[in-house]
Coordinates of C-alpha atoms and ligand atoms in Angstrom, one line a residue:
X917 CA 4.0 1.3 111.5
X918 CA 7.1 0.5 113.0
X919 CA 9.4 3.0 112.4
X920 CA 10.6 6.1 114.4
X921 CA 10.0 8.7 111.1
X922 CA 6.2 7.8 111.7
X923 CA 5.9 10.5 114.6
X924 CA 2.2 9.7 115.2
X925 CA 2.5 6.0 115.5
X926 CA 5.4 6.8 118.2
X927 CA 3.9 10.0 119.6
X928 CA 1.4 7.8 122.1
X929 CA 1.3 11.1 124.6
X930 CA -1.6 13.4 124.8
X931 CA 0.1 16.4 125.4
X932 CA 3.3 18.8 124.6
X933 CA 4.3 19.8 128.0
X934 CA 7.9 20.2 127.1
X935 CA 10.9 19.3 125.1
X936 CA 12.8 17.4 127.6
X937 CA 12.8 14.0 126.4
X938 CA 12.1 14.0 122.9
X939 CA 14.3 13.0 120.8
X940 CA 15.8 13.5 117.5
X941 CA 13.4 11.5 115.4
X942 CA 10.5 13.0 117.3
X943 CA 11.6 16.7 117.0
X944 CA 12.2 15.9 113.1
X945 CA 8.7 14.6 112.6
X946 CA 7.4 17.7 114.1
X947 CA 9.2 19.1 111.5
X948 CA 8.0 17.5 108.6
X949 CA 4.6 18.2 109.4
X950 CA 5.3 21.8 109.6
X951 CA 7.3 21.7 106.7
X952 CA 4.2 19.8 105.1
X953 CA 1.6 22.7 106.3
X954 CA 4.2 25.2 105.2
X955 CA 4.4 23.7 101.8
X956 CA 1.0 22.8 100.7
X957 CA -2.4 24.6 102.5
X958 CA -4.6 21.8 101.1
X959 CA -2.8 19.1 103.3
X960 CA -4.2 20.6 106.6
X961 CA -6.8 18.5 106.0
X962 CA -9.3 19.9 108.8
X963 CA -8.0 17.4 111.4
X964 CA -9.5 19.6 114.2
X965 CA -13.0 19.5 112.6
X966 CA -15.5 19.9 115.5
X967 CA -13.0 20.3 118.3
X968 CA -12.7 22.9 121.0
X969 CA -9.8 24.7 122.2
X970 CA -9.2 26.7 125.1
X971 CA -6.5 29.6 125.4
X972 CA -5.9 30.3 128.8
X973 CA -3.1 32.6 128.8
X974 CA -2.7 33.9 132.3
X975 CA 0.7 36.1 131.3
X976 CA 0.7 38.1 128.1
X977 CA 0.9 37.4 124.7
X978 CA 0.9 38.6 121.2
X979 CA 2.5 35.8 119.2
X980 CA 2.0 32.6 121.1
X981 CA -1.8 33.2 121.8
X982 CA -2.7 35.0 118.0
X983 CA -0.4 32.0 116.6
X984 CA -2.2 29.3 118.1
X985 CA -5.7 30.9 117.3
X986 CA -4.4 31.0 114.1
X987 CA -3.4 27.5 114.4
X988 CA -6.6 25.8 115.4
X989 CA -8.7 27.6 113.0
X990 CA -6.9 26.5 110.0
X991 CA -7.1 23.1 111.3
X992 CA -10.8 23.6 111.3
X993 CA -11.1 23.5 115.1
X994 CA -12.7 26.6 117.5
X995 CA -10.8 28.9 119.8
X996 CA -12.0 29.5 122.7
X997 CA -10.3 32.8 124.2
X998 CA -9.8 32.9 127.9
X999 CA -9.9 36.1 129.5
X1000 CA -8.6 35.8 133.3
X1001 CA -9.4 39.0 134.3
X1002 CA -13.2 39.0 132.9
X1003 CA -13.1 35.0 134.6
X1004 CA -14.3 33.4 137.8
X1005 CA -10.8 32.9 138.0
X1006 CA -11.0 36.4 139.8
X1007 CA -13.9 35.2 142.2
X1008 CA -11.6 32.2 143.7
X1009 CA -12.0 29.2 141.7
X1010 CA -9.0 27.5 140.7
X1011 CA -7.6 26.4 137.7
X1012 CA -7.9 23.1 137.5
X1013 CA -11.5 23.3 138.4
X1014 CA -11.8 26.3 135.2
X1015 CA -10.5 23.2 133.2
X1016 CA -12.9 21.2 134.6
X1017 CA -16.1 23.6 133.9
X1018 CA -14.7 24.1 130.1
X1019 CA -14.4 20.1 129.6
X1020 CA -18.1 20.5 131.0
X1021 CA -18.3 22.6 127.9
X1022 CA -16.5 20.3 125.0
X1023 CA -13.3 21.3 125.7
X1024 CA -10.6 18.4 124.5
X1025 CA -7.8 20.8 123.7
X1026 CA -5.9 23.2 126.5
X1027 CA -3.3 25.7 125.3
X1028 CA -2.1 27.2 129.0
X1029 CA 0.7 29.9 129.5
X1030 CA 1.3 29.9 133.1
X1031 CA 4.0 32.1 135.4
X1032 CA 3.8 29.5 137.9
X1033 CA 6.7 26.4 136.9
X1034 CA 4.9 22.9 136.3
X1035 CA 1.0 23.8 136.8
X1036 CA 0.3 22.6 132.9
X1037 CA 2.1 19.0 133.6
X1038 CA 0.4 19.0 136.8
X1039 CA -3.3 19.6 135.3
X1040 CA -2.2 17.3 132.5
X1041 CA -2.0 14.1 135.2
X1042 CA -5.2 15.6 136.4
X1043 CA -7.8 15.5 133.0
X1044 CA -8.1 13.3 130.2
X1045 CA -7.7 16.3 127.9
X1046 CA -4.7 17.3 126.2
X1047 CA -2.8 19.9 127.5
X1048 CA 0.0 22.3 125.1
X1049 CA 2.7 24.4 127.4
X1050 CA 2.2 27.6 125.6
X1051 CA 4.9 29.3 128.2
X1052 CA 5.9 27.4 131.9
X1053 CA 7.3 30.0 134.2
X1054 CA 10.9 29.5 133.1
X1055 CA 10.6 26.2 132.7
X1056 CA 9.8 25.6 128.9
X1057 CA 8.3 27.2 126.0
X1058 CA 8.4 24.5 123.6
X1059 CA 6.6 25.6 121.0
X1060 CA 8.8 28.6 120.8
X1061 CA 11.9 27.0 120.5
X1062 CA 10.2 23.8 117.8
X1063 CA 9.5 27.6 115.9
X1064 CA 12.8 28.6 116.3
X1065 CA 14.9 25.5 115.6
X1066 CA 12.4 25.0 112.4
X1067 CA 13.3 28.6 110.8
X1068 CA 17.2 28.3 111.3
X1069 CA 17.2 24.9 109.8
X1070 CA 15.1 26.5 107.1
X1071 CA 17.7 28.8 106.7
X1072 CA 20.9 26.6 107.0
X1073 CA 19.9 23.8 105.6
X1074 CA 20.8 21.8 108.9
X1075 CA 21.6 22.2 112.4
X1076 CA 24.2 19.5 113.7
X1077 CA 27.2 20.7 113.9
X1078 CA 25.9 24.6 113.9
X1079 CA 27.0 27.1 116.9
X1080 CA 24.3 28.4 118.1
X1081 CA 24.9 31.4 121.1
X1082 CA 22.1 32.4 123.2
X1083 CA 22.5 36.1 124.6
X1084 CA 20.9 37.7 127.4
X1085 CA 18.7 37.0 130.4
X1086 CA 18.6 33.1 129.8
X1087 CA 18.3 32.2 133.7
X1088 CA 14.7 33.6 133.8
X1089 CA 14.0 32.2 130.1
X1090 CA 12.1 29.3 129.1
X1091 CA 12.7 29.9 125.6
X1092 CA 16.3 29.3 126.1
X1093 CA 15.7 26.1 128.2
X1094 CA 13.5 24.5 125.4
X1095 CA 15.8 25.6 122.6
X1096 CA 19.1 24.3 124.7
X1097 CA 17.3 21.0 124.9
X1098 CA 16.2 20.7 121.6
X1099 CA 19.5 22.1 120.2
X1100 CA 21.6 19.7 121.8
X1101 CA 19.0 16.7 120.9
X1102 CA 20.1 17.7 117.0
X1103 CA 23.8 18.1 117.3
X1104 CA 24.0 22.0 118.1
X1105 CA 26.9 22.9 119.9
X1106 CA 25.2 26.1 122.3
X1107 CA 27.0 28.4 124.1
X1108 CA 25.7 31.5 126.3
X1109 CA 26.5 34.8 126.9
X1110 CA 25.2 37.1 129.3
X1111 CA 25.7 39.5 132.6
X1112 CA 26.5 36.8 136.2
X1113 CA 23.0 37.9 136.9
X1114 CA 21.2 36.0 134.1
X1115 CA 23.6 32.9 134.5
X1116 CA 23.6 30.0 136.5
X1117 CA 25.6 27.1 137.7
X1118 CA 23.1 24.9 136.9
X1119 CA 23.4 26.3 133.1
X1120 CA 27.2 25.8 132.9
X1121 CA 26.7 22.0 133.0
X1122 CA 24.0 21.9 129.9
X1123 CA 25.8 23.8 127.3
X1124 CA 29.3 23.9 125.6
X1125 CA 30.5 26.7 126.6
X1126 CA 29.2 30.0 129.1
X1127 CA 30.8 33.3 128.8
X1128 CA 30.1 37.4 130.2
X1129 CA 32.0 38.5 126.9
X1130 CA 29.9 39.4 124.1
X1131 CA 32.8 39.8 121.8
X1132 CA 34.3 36.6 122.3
X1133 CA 31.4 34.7 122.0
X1134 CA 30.2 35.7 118.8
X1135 CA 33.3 34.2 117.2
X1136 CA 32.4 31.8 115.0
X1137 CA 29.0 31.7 116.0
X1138 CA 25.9 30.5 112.7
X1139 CA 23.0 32.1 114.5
X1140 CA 22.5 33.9 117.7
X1141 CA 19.2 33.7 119.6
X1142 CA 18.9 36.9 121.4
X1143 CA 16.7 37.2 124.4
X1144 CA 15.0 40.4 125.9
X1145 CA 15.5 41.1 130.2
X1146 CA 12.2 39.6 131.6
X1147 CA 12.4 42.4 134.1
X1148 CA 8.7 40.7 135.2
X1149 CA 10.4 38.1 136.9
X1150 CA 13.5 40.1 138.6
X1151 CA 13.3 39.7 142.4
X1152 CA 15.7 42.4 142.7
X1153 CA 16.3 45.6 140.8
X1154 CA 19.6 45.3 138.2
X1155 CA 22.5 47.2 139.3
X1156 CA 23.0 48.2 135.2
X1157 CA 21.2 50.4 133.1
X1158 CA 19.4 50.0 129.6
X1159 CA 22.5 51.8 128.1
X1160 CA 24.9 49.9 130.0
X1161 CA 23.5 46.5 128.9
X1162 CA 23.3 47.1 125.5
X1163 CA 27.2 48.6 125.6
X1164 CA 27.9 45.7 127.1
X1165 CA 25.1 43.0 125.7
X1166 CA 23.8 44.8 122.6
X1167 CA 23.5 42.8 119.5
X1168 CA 24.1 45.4 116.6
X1169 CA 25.2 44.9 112.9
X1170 CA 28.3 45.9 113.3
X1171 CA 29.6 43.7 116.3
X1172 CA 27.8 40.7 114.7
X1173 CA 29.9 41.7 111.0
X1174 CA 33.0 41.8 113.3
X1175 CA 33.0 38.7 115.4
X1176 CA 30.6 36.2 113.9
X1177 CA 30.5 33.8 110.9
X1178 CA 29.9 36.1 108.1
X1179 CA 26.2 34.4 106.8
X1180 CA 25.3 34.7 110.7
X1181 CA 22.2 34.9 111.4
X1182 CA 19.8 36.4 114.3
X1183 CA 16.7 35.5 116.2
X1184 CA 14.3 36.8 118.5
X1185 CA 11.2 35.2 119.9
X1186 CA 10.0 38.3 120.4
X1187 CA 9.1 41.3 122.3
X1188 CA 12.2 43.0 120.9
X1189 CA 13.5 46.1 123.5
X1190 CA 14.9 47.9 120.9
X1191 CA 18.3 49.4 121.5
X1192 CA 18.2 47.2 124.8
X1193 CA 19.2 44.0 123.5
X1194 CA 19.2 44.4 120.0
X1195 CA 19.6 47.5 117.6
X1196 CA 16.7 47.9 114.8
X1197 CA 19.5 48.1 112.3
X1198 CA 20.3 44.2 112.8
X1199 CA 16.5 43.2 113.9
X1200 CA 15.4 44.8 110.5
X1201 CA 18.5 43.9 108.6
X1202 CA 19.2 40.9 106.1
X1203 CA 20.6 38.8 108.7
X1204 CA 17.3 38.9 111.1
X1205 CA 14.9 35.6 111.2
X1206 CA 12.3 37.3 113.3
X1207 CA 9.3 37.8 111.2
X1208 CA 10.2 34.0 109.4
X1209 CA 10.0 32.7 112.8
X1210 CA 6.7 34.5 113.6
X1211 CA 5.2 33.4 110.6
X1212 CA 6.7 29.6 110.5
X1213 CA 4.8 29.6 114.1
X1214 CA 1.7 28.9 112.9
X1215 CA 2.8 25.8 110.6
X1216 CA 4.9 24.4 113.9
X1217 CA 1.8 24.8 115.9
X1218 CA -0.2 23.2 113.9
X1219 CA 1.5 20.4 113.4
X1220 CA 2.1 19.8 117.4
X1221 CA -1.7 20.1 117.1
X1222 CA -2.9 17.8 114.5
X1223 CA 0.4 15.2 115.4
X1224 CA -1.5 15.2 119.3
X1225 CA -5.4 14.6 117.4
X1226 CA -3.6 11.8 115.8
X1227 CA -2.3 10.0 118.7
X1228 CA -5.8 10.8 120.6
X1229 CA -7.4 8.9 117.8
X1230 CA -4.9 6.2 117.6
X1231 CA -4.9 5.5 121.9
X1232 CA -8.8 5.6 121.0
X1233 CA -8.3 2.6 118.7
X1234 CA -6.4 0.5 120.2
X1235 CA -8.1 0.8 123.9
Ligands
CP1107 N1 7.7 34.7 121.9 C1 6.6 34.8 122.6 O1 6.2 34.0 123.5 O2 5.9 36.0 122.4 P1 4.6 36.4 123.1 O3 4.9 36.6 124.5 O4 4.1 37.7 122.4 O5 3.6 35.3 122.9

């Protein structure tokens, strides 16, 4: 029960608050679990018989939230849907005292999207519960990027050594951030591209490379993970247009035919702006990955999921 491939046996933590520092062997084991799920239904084996999850999604969702739902069901557990607005939420009470009322209930499981940067690692130190970052601000999405990293090693057979460009707003993303860890951790060489406005400094020093030219970027590139404007968080308005950014930023077929690898391929964690970031020719095209990663989702969140019941059992066991 030594070894690093057995994730559970290494996996002692309660919660998935974010990618940064997990390593290789860890990420891989996530993997293999999904891959598992993916492979063969009957191994999901019910390991949330009996529990209760919460989905407190205080931004807005389609995939994450209907993913996870998906997620617990199969693994034989309950969802609990959390509406804010229809919550006491509204009437003043605070979060972590919500958490506390639904553990009143028989809640073990939290699966929190936040806008606010570290309140899901802070009620983590806070409960004996386990906690899943289901979007932090723009801090992490984990399980977005654990999806996304999953479906392009699906689809190239590997990812070390792979050059992997992220386009578009990536200083307000928290998908990028969890994929540029996660990348990296497995031998990914990532590079950006994007308008001065959705760069920073601070991203220069975690990647190999950081560009404003589209064009030049794409050479030679595997995959590209494009990302839409998250004009929600914009403190100021954008001196560009739609139109500009996607003559200057666009993703279509036919600059992605020009520049990158021929067998490139694209992803999107989704919403798509169509015709903003992307063109529907390329999102709907051979080369897309969106609707894989969608629908590989559910296997990656269920393994985070029955990988956390494990360790809960295990740190039962031994005290
Ligand atoms: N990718 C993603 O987080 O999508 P949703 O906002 O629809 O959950």
């Amino acid at each position: 029960m030594s070894s690093r491939k057995n994730f559970s046996a290494k996996w002692t933590r309660k919660d998935l608050i974010g990618l940064k520092g997990l390593n290789s062997e860890d990420l891989n084991a996530i993997f293999k679990r999904a891959e598992k799920f993916q492979k063969n239904p009957a191994s999901q084996n019910l390991k949330l018989k009996g529990e209760l999850a919460a989905l407190i999604f205080l931004e807005a969702s389609t995939r994450t939230r209907m993913s996870f739902e998906v997620a617990v069901n199969r693994l034989g557990g309950h969802s609990l849907i959390f509406s804010a607005q229809a919550s006491s939420l509204e009437k003043g009470e605070t979060l972590l005292d919500t958490v506390k009322n639904l553990e009143a209930l028989g809640v073990r499981f939290f699966i929190i999207r936040n806008g606010e940067n570290g309140v899901i690692k802070s009620l983590s130190e806070k409960s004996p519960s386990s906690f899943i970052n289901a979007g932090d601000g723009t801090n992490e999405h984990p399980t977005q990027a654990l999806l996304d990293i999953f479906t392009l090693k699906k689809s190239k057979g590997k990812i070390k050594g792979l050059k992997v460009l992220i386009v578009g707003d990536i200083l307000h993303s928290r998908v990028a951030r969890s994929n540029i860890l996660a990348l990296k951790e497995l031998g990914a060489a990532v590079f950006l591209c994007g308008p001065h406005e959705f760069l920073s400094d601070e991203l220069r020093d975690l990647v190999a490379g950081i560009s404003n030219n589209l064009n030049e970027s794409l050479i030679d590139s595997d995959a590209v993970l494009c990302l839409r404007i998250q004009r929600e968080r914009l403190k100021e308005e954008l001196n560009f247009t739609a139109r500009d950014y996607f003559q200057n930023f666009g993703l279509t077929e036919e600059r992605v035919k020009k520049y990158a690898k021929p067998d490139c391929v694209i992803l999107h964690p989704g919403p798509l702006n169509r015709e903003v970031e992307i063109s529907s020719e390329l999102a709907d095209g051979p080369r897309s990955l969106i609707l894989r990663q969608v629908h590989n989702g559910v296997f990656i969140r269920m393994a985070v999921l029955s990988l956390i019941k494990e360790s809960l059992i295990s740190r039962k066991n031994h005290g």
